[in-house]
Each structure stands twice: as structure tokens, then as C-alpha cells.
Amino acid sequence: MRFLPGQRYDCLQCGRSCQGWAVEVDPATRGRLRDSPLELRVLQETGLTATLLPGEGRKVLMARREGACIYLDERNLCRIHGEMGPGAKPLGCRQFPFLPVETPEGVHLGLSFYCTAVQQNSGRELEEQSDELSALLQRLAPRRAGFEPLWLDEGVPLEWPEYLRLEAFLWEGLSGPDPAETPLAASLWGACQPGLKLDLARAPLFDTAQELWDIRFMCLAILVASQEAPDPESISAMAEDLKYDRPVTFPRLGWSGRRSLIDAEFAGLPDWVEQEIRRYLRSLVFRKFVALDRPVLQNLVCLFMLPALLRCFTLVSRLSHGGELVREDYFRALSLVEKDLTHTRQGAEGTWASFARLYRETIALVARYV
Ligand code: SF4
């Protein structure tokens, strides 16, 4: 088993993973809970039990009250864990915050950066917990990468050794002092060369193509709007407002104002924010984010957008309270990004496909003249 280098973790019992998102209940857990004294008591107290999610087959989700799982008690502890034992909890709860991925090189034990302890890098080194984690892994079902064909883009295959070369390129670039965009932009450029053959030797030429940075600005406005607009119909209007520096609202971060106010803050971002962004992106590379769920190119585009999005949300969080920028501002931004874009398999699906198309076509055009 491989661990994310330098990562620590011990549960802080903050209850965070039990709030704000839907927890799936696997059939075995459903069977254990059904008609148990605990389920009946919780049903009596809340009037709620696990619910069926309409439109997604027979998926069962844990019911929530005010956003929190009905089994979370007032001390932020899980009542299933307390009364029936840790093994009685839904599979996803037992696994969180671990995101294991089995590869031909072994299991990579990735982690969710939605978890407070993971964000803060607090607790024991993962290496120290190797025996416990190996035992836990026996009961989990890791995702798999590298055993099935991989796609660079739709219809364009990518061999696993080539993918590993790309991953090593990203890891090395994100481990140095350069801004996170440097290796990401370079790999995107290398992946979009004519003929769609991954060509990292041509990667540094990305810097010479101003058009690509201009596209990023436009994509960022759409991405921010897709996350913050009150409904899908308002996304383009909010993206336009951002572009033309008209007032916009970030409801989840509790701030309204013009984009120029955010722009004015960028120069003052402390270096630790950049280091944290690189740490997070390395963790995504480690947990095989680039190889999973979508063609590699779409995942590269997503990674390329994330640093700017994280900086933007961090600054908006700072503006929302008006004080000094603190780590909590960055962690708020990180939680939004991880919960809605990178943790779930569905995050912004159509967005990455259309951004990837835009990059692929523009790079093919620009590359002819570089
Ligand atoms: S079942 Fe327990 S661990 Fe899972 S979300 Fe509910 S309270 Fe949290």
C-alpha cells in the first residue's frame, strides 16, 4: 500500500463528513439497520429513516435533518458507531476519508480533503498506522485504475506507462516552488498537440501562447458562476457580470461585490496558500484523479482551473469577514472545491467536456504557429 507522502490523519470527531452531502447506504448496512432498536428510536425522534433517491435506480441515501445525517448526535458522534459498533456504519462512512485506488503498482491510499484532519494535516503519520489501514482496506472496495484502457480524449487511447509518465511529470512539477499552473499548463499543452499524442517535450511552449491564458480567464468566470449562480439559468448571466465587473453574489461564502475587488487582493496572497494549493493538487494526482471517471484531458483541464478557483474562493472568504486572511479562508474554499468538483464523480461533468474541447481546438490551432 502506498501513502500520500507527508500526510497525517487522526479523526478529530468534528462530524463534518456527516453533514452537507448525501451519504449512500449500502444494502448490507440497510439490512443491519432495518427495524433495529436504534432505527426505530431515530424514526420516533425525527420521523425520518433512510430514503430512496428518486431517479437513480435503487440507491438509498441516509436521511438528513438540517443538512446533517439523522444518526449524528449533538456531540458530533455517530449513533450507529456508538450503539452498534464501527462495522455497522455504511461502507462510505467506514471508508471516509480514505479513497483507495488499486493500480498495477499497488494500492494508493488517497484521502479526501473535505476532512478537517486531512486539511489541517493533523494526527499521526499514515505510515505509522500502516497495520490498521491495511486491516481497514481488507473490508473496503478500492476503485481501480490502470487495468482497463485509458482515454487521453474521447476515442484517443492512452497506454498506462504513458499515463504514469504524465503523472510523474505533474508530481515533480507540483513539488517545486513554481506556481501550480506551470506543470499543469505544460501538460495540457503537451496533451493537446496535433494528432493528440501526449508530447511532454513540447510542453514548455505553452507559455508562449497568450490565447490559452485568455481562455482560462473566460473558463474561470463560467466555472465560478456554475458553482455560485442560484440556478442553471443564471450561470451565463453571472459569468457575464464577472467578466464586465458588475456586482455579483457568492451566496455560499456570504459576500457580494465586484470582481475587481477580488483581483485587487491577488497580489497579497501569502505564500502558504500557494504551498497548500500545490499540496492539494499533489494529493489529487496521488489518488489517480487524472486517470479516473473522465478522459485524461478533461481531468487535466479541471486541475488547471483549480488553483485560480481556490485563490478566488479564498479571497472571497476573506472579503466576507473583512479581517486578515486566515487558514480557515483557504479551508472553506478547499471544502467547496473538494465537495462539489473533485470528490464526487459527477462534479461539473458537462463543464469539463466543453472546456477540454475548447482547449484542444485552440491548442491545435496555436500549435501550428509556435
Ligand atoms: S451514519 Fe454515522 S458516520 Fe455515517 S453520516 Fe451518519 S452519523 Fe456520520
XYZ file of C-alpha atoms in Angstrom, residues 16-224:
209
model
C -18.119 17.356 9.159
C -18.285 14.348 6.859
C -21.781 13.630 8.197
C -23.192 16.986 7.115
C -23.765 18.869 3.899
C -23.883 15.945 1.499
C -25.821 12.793 0.803
C -24.458 9.583 2.332
C -25.257 6.415 0.420
C -26.443 3.408 2.437
C -25.226 0.086 1.032
C -27.648 -2.878 1.117
C -25.743 -4.679 3.932
C -25.987 -1.639 6.209
C -29.617 -1.177 5.271
C -30.231 -4.775 6.358
C -28.417 -4.261 9.676
C -30.347 -1.089 10.455
C -33.757 -2.277 9.336
C -36.058 -2.467 12.356
C -33.092 -2.206 14.760
C -33.923 -0.522 18.087
C -31.732 2.417 17.005
C -33.533 2.921 13.704
C -36.904 2.767 15.408
C -35.804 5.283 18.051
C -34.386 7.668 15.429
C -37.593 7.286 13.396
C -39.609 8.132 16.500
C -37.485 11.205 17.269
C -37.122 12.590 13.756
C -39.871 10.986 11.713
C -37.149 10.032 9.232
C -35.310 6.967 8.031
C -33.064 6.186 5.060
C -34.672 7.452 1.885
C -34.736 6.256 -1.691
C -33.154 8.638 -4.132
C -35.605 9.103 -6.979
C -34.288 8.665 -10.489
C -31.090 6.811 -9.559
C -32.171 3.207 -9.591
C -32.450 1.790 -6.105
C -29.816 3.960 -4.485
C -30.601 4.541 -0.813
C -29.461 7.700 0.908
C -29.282 8.481 4.592
C -31.948 10.985 5.531
C -30.750 14.346 6.781
C -32.170 16.915 9.150
C -30.916 20.494 8.685
C -28.251 19.090 6.398
C -26.884 16.565 8.937
C -27.297 12.784 8.922
C -30.091 11.746 11.281
C -27.661 9.448 13.137
C -25.278 12.274 14.077
C -25.779 13.183 17.735
C -25.380 16.554 19.446
C -21.746 15.733 20.335
C -20.967 15.168 16.626
C -20.689 11.426 17.180
C -22.295 8.715 15.078
C -25.002 6.843 16.965
C -24.614 3.772 14.776
C -20.905 3.681 15.667
C -21.691 4.224 19.360
C -24.525 1.723 19.722
C -23.893 -0.918 17.061
C -20.132 -0.665 16.556
C -17.957 0.914 13.826
C -18.541 -2.032 11.482
C -22.279 -1.327 11.385
C -21.889 2.055 9.693
C -22.474 2.471 5.940
C -19.483 1.448 3.845
C -18.823 5.039 2.744
C -18.735 6.226 6.373
C -16.296 3.476 7.379
C -14.077 4.365 4.482
C -14.114 8.163 4.814
C -11.728 9.999 4.417
C -9.809 7.289 2.585
C -10.119 6.977 -1.173
C -8.118 3.853 -2.042
C -7.333 3.141 -5.673
C -5.918 -0.179 -6.793
C -3.366 0.073 -9.624
C -0.912 -2.359 -11.245
C 1.730 -0.817 -8.929
C -0.278 -1.436 -5.739
C -2.999 0.352 -3.774
C -2.672 4.128 -3.478
C -4.366 5.274 -0.306
C -5.709 8.678 -1.309
C -7.600 10.956 1.050
C -10.498 13.357 0.875
C -9.501 16.954 1.579
C -13.065 17.613 2.732
C -11.966 16.064 6.028
C -10.847 18.593 8.650
C -7.927 16.467 9.918
C -6.670 15.891 6.381
C -6.918 19.591 5.553
C -5.022 20.501 8.699
C -2.616 17.586 8.259
C -3.181 16.714 11.891
C -2.709 13.377 13.654
C -0.308 10.516 13.219
C 1.685 9.941 10.035
C -0.207 7.479 7.834
C 2.899 5.289 7.624
C 2.651 4.793 11.402
C -0.902 3.453 11.006
C 0.021 1.042 8.268
C -1.247 -2.101 10.094
C -4.631 -0.565 10.987
C -5.046 0.834 7.494
C -4.172 -2.483 5.850
C -6.829 -4.168 8.005
C -9.362 -1.478 7.068
C -8.518 -1.887 3.409
C -9.427 -5.576 3.527
C -13.031 -4.539 4.151
C -13.186 -1.827 1.510
C -13.678 -1.939 -2.208
C -10.968 0.224 -3.799
C -11.585 1.776 -7.172
C -9.315 0.528 -9.936
C -7.108 2.355 -12.416
C -4.657 1.051 -14.987
C -6.326 -2.315 -15.639
C -8.740 -1.104 -18.297
C -7.945 1.050 -21.365
C -7.470 4.705 -20.524
C -8.504 7.600 -22.776
C -6.490 10.739 -23.372
C -9.530 12.247 -25.055
C -12.773 10.724 -26.280
C -11.737 7.976 -28.715
C -7.982 8.548 -28.187
C -6.390 5.756 -26.126
C -3.546 6.337 -23.675
C -1.299 3.492 -22.563
C -0.819 3.118 -18.805
C 3.007 3.614 -18.948
C 2.407 6.867 -20.840
C -0.068 7.921 -18.192
C 2.489 7.170 -15.471
C 4.997 9.376 -17.287
C 2.459 12.196 -17.267
C 1.756 11.612 -13.585
C 5.483 11.722 -12.732
C 5.790 14.973 -14.713
C 2.914 16.521 -12.734
C 4.180 15.237 -9.388
C 7.643 16.658 -9.951
C 6.314 19.996 -11.185
C 3.914 20.340 -8.250
C 6.674 19.513 -5.765
C 8.812 22.510 -6.726
C 8.419 26.215 -5.919
C 6.761 27.200 -9.214
C 3.090 28.208 -9.290
C 0.825 25.164 -9.592
C -0.227 26.269 -13.067
C 3.248 25.775 -14.533
C 3.281 21.955 -14.775
C -0.487 21.825 -15.337
C -0.408 24.245 -18.262
C 2.588 22.446 -19.694
C 0.942 19.030 -19.523
C -2.261 20.399 -21.037
C -0.270 21.854 -23.903
C 1.606 18.567 -24.308
C -1.649 16.598 -24.324
C -3.312 18.722 -26.994
C -0.631 18.662 -29.671
C -1.858 17.924 -33.187
C -2.722 14.251 -33.502
C -3.463 14.159 -29.761
C -0.325 12.297 -28.868
C 0.958 13.122 -25.427
C 4.137 15.090 -26.097
C 5.615 16.471 -22.893
C 8.795 17.563 -24.698
C 6.777 20.334 -26.320
C 5.126 21.236 -23.053
C 7.180 24.353 -22.145
C 5.960 26.060 -25.311
C 2.640 26.605 -23.584
C 3.944 29.785 -22.007
C 4.295 31.439 -25.351
C 0.621 31.125 -26.225
C -1.234 34.047 -24.646
C -4.547 32.845 -26.127
C -4.578 29.927 -23.738
C -4.320 32.112 -20.651
C -7.121 34.279 -22.056
C -9.318 31.191 -22.407
C -8.599 30.352 -18.804
C -9.996 33.679 -17.642
C -13.229 33.035 -19.535
C -13.457 29.433 -18.287
C -12.877 30.554 -14.705
C -15.810 33.003 -14.908
C -18.067 30.186 -16.156
C -16.779 27.799 -13.500
C -17.304 30.281 -10.659
